[in-house]
């Protein structure tokens, strides 16, 4: 048998094996071939050919992806996880592609992949100093930087290295300039090679600079060179303008060798080109920018060839003929269309192409399987996301959006986050983070987590869609995070809490995104709301005192007027003859009656809002004294106001988020952001009974049909069934992975339905807490649940603008 025949048989065996495993996956998902055909928009015959291993070409990657993703979306928990299915099937697919494209004399089983650390391409990460042997294509730029540093050894301005995001500024400093400096090439007139210190500003640039100074002193008294990478972080992460300006002034002084500095320290600043206009506005930097620097533009075609071929030769890799030309063509080099920011995409594609090979040879087939220049990053990210379960996907979205910030110009940029800021996240977040780190889309090092490169933000459509959808929320949370950290740094000073419009807007937007906040941010927001409520109560008390004082003044004025009128009448009666006495007395009585009536009408108007019952009695008394315009208007105004005003229930410690009446109407239940459930008498009297146990805001409460039990659901994922008579938790349901947003009892009180933030609804035994069923189908949070009167059907309403009916016997959707 010839080697060509052997290769064909191996490919056919792999094709049949792939089809068999696809049929097995479809069976596990409970889908028929016809239903799957309708779902992904492919003919049944095409799916039949794929599952039976027919054909001579590699099945289209788009068809393979749609087939697998549709089945995984319906897959229940079983022997294999979704990640296991995805990785196994993708491996079979790529192996088939390799067999179909491999030369006949190389047919057979693919050798195992070499360890990741043998790959000479960094992917989305920047080249480090340890990877300098694989850094090619920037020789001229390294030489120019060395020349500029040499001119600054005796003092001068900081050297600016600027270019687009992805132009390779970090790699140039770490893998190009730094090794050259350590070899002493820039210090020909100095004693030995200089000490090279590299920092990134972060949220506290002065602290980072102090730590770097300590490092330089430990390395010895010789000359030093300071490399400040990602200088734009002083704008995207440092929110203190005074610290920003002080940091810049310190860098200028170090470079110039000012007073108190032993010797000048050459300073190299790497900054994105779109932040240059903001550097100009910082005192001292505009002058430095005019003293000469380096603009890092797109690589030329020869430089790109070096960047592709050089690492492969150093690592002993073979590049299939035509691969380099294909890469350059897809980058747009031949048409002059490529930009300076394309290097991370190229490096990631080369890394993904290397991963598709056998560790010795990089092929065109591997390049195509990776998704190419255009889709390699997006395919990697989407593959990780699709392999996660729903809870892990929600966690991945929260995590990635916390690693991105929207700057003052409205542009999304990556953000470095300390691990303590993510400590509150649960298991799904840790799984999602580990998957992203494994694929090098996110780095976690020295207690700092960040997106490996902003190329991910530009290349992944799903992440860009999230950013558009949550742009306003990201801006608000950026400000909220900075304010909370400042509050913490100031010893939780009440003066630094949110107030007014900022507080109202933050509370309104955070109400639906509470799970996106870390504990410090949540506590800051709660403390701000509590302080604002206390200020409102104090202002109301002051206003009430002012109203009481005004009422006393009005009563005194009315009494004085009455006394004057009576005294005048008495004087007139004494000065007139007895015959006129009766007439004068009647006139005085008339005037007195009118004055009293007007006074009663005035008092009625003053008390109309605060004591409507008394105001009505005063208006009727005035009308009995004198029926005129003033007393008639006072009586009409009093009749228009209810005699019994609303009675507030005082005693809540936060915003109320849920209320419910008991079936007999005698008891009222409330829940709020203070995590407590309170039971009130419906007439407002007495002290409420406080039910404690939740650790998050109470989002829903519902009485059982007998009024003796109460169910409450919380943002912490817990559900409790309380005995109303004793105030104790009779039943505790297992903790949910997301916030519980709705609860309802069945008409007979034996079942309890809950709605969750992750778009699912669940059915429980209301007396034992045993799970009965889970209903999936909504794509937004389930905000309402209700049983039909006969208890056989459940209605759910969701933020995805749909409502669904569920048969509680079959546990399936009926509409």
Short mmCIF file of N, CA, C and O in Angstrom, two decimals, residues 766-807:
data_model
loop_
_atom_site.label_atom_id
_atom_site.label_comp_id
_atom_site.label_asym_id
_atom_site.label_seq_id
_atom_site.Cartn_x
_atom_site.Cartn_y
_atom_site.Cartn_z
N UNK A 766 -42.78 24.14 48.51
CA UNK A 766 -42.80 25.26 49.44
C UNK A 766 -42.67 24.85 50.89
O UNK A 766 -42.46 25.72 51.75
N UNK A 767 -42.82 23.57 51.19
CA UNK A 767 -42.76 23.14 52.58
C UNK A 767 -41.42 22.49 52.93
O UNK A 767 -40.98 22.57 54.07
N UNK A 768 -40.78 21.84 51.95
CA UNK A 768 -39.51 21.16 52.23
C UNK A 768 -38.33 21.86 51.61
O UNK A 768 -37.19 21.61 52.01
N UNK A 769 -38.54 22.74 50.60
CA UNK A 769 -37.44 23.42 49.93
C UNK A 769 -36.78 22.57 48.85
O UNK A 769 -35.73 22.93 48.34
N UNK A 770 -37.40 21.45 48.48
CA UNK A 770 -36.82 20.57 47.45
C UNK A 770 -37.09 21.16 46.05
O UNK A 770 -38.19 21.62 45.77
N UNK A 771 -36.03 21.16 45.20
CA UNK A 771 -36.17 21.68 43.84
C UNK A 771 -37.02 20.72 43.00
O UNK A 771 -36.82 19.50 43.02
N UNK A 772 -38.02 21.27 42.27
CA UNK A 772 -38.90 20.45 41.43
C UNK A 772 -38.62 20.61 39.95
O UNK A 772 -38.72 19.65 39.20
N UNK A 773 -38.28 21.83 39.50
CA UNK A 773 -38.05 22.03 38.06
C UNK A 773 -37.34 23.36 37.85
O UNK A 773 -37.41 24.26 38.68
N UNK A 774 -36.62 23.44 36.71
CA UNK A 774 -35.98 24.69 36.26
C UNK A 774 -36.48 25.01 34.86
O UNK A 774 -36.48 24.16 33.98
N UNK A 775 -36.94 26.25 34.64
CA UNK A 775 -37.49 26.67 33.35
C UNK A 775 -36.51 27.64 32.70
O UNK A 775 -36.18 28.68 33.27
N UNK A 776 -36.02 27.29 31.51
CA UNK A 776 -35.08 28.15 30.78
C UNK A 776 -35.70 28.55 29.45
O UNK A 776 -36.50 27.82 28.89
N UNK A 777 -35.30 29.69 28.96
CA UNK A 777 -35.82 30.17 27.67
C UNK A 777 -35.75 31.68 27.56
O UNK A 777 -35.56 32.23 26.48
N UNK A 778 -35.87 32.37 28.70
CA UNK A 778 -35.71 33.83 28.68
C UNK A 778 -34.24 34.19 28.49
O UNK A 778 -33.34 33.47 28.92
N UNK A 779 -33.99 35.35 27.88
CA UNK A 779 -32.62 35.85 27.71
C UNK A 779 -32.34 37.04 28.61
O UNK A 779 -31.22 37.56 28.60
N UNK A 780 -33.30 37.50 29.37
CA UNK A 780 -33.09 38.58 30.33
C UNK A 780 -33.62 38.15 31.69
O UNK A 780 -34.23 37.07 31.84
N UNK A 781 -33.42 38.96 32.71
CA UNK A 781 -33.82 38.58 34.05
C UNK A 781 -35.34 38.35 34.12
O UNK A 781 -36.11 39.04 33.47
N UNK A 782 -35.75 37.36 34.90
CA UNK A 782 -37.17 37.08 35.12
C UNK A 782 -37.63 37.99 36.25
O UNK A 782 -37.24 37.83 37.41
N UNK A 783 -38.49 38.96 35.93
CA UNK A 783 -38.87 39.99 36.89
C UNK A 783 -40.24 39.73 37.53
O UNK A 783 -40.62 40.45 38.44
N UNK A 784 -40.98 38.71 37.06
CA UNK A 784 -42.28 38.43 37.63
C UNK A 784 -42.69 36.98 37.42
O UNK A 784 -42.42 36.40 36.36
N UNK A 785 -43.31 36.35 38.43
CA UNK A 785 -43.84 34.98 38.32
C UNK A 785 -45.23 34.97 38.95
O UNK A 785 -45.49 35.67 39.93
N UNK A 786 -46.17 34.17 38.36
CA UNK A 786 -47.53 34.09 38.89
C UNK A 786 -48.13 32.75 38.50
O UNK A 786 -47.93 32.28 37.37
N UNK A 787 -48.90 32.13 39.44
CA UNK A 787 -49.59 30.87 39.18
C UNK A 787 -50.99 31.17 38.66
O UNK A 787 -51.62 32.19 39.01
N UNK A 788 -51.51 30.26 37.83
CA UNK A 788 -52.91 30.34 37.42
C UNK A 788 -53.79 29.95 38.61
O UNK A 788 -53.33 29.32 39.57
N UNK A 789 -55.10 30.32 38.60
CA UNK A 789 -55.97 30.00 39.75
C UNK A 789 -56.05 28.52 40.07
O UNK A 789 -56.22 28.15 41.23
N UNK A 790 -55.94 27.64 39.04
CA UNK A 790 -56.00 26.21 39.31
C UNK A 790 -54.63 25.63 39.70
O UNK A 790 -54.53 24.44 40.00
N UNK A 791 -53.58 26.43 39.68
CA UNK A 791 -52.26 25.99 40.09
C UNK A 791 -51.58 25.06 39.11
O UNK A 791 -50.53 24.48 39.42
N UNK A 792 -52.07 24.95 37.86
CA UNK A 792 -51.47 24.03 36.89
C UNK A 792 -50.52 24.72 35.91
O UNK A 792 -49.80 24.05 35.19
N UNK A 793 -50.56 26.03 35.89
CA UNK A 793 -49.77 26.78 34.91
C UNK A 793 -49.04 27.89 35.63
O UNK A 793 -49.56 28.49 36.56
N UNK A 794 -47.80 28.14 35.17
CA UNK A 794 -46.97 29.23 35.72
C UNK A 794 -46.70 30.25 34.61
O UNK A 794 -46.35 29.88 33.50
N UNK A 795 -46.88 31.51 34.94
CA UNK A 795 -46.60 32.62 34.01
C UNK A 795 -45.33 33.33 34.48
O UNK A 795 -45.20 33.66 35.65
N UNK A 796 -44.37 33.55 33.54
CA UNK A 796 -43.15 34.28 33.86
C UNK A 796 -43.01 35.47 32.92
O UNK A 796 -43.32 35.36 31.73
N UNK A 797 -42.55 36.59 33.46
CA UNK A 797 -42.28 37.79 32.67
C UNK A 797 -40.82 38.18 32.81
O UNK A 797 -40.24 38.05 33.88
N UNK A 798 -40.20 38.66 31.70
CA UNK A 798 -38.76 38.90 31.68
C UNK A 798 -38.43 40.24 31.07
O UNK A 798 -39.22 40.84 30.35
N UNK A 799 -37.19 40.69 31.38
CA UNK A 799 -36.68 41.92 30.79
C UNK A 799 -36.37 41.76 29.30
O UNK A 799 -35.97 42.72 28.65
N UNK A 800 -36.49 40.55 28.77
CA UNK A 800 -36.28 40.38 27.32
C UNK A 800 -37.54 40.70 26.52
O UNK A 800 -37.66 40.38 25.35
N UNK A 801 -38.54 41.35 27.19
CA UNK A 801 -39.78 41.80 26.56
C UNK A 801 -40.70 40.63 26.19
O UNK A 801 -41.53 40.75 25.28
N UNK A 802 -40.56 39.47 26.85
CA UNK A 802 -41.44 38.33 26.58
C UNK A 802 -42.04 37.82 27.88
O UNK A 802 -41.50 38.03 28.96
N UNK A 803 -43.19 37.15 27.74
CA UNK A 803 -43.80 36.41 28.84
C UNK A 803 -44.02 34.97 28.36
O UNK A 803 -44.31 34.74 27.18
N UNK A 804 -43.89 34.01 29.26
CA UNK A 804 -44.03 32.60 28.88
C UNK A 804 -44.94 31.88 29.86
O UNK A 804 -44.95 32.21 31.06
N UNK A 805 -45.71 30.91 29.33
CA UNK A 805 -46.56 30.05 30.14
C UNK A 805 -45.92 28.67 30.22
O UNK A 805 -45.46 28.13 29.21
N UNK A 806 -45.90 28.08 31.42
CA UNK A 806 -45.25 26.77 31.63
C UNK A 806 -46.28 25.79 32.22
O UNK A 806 -46.98 26.10 33.18
N UNK A 807 -46.35 24.60 31.63
CA UNK A 807 -47.18 23.51 32.15
C UNK A 807 -46.44 22.88 33.32
O UNK A 807 -45.34 22.33 33.16
#
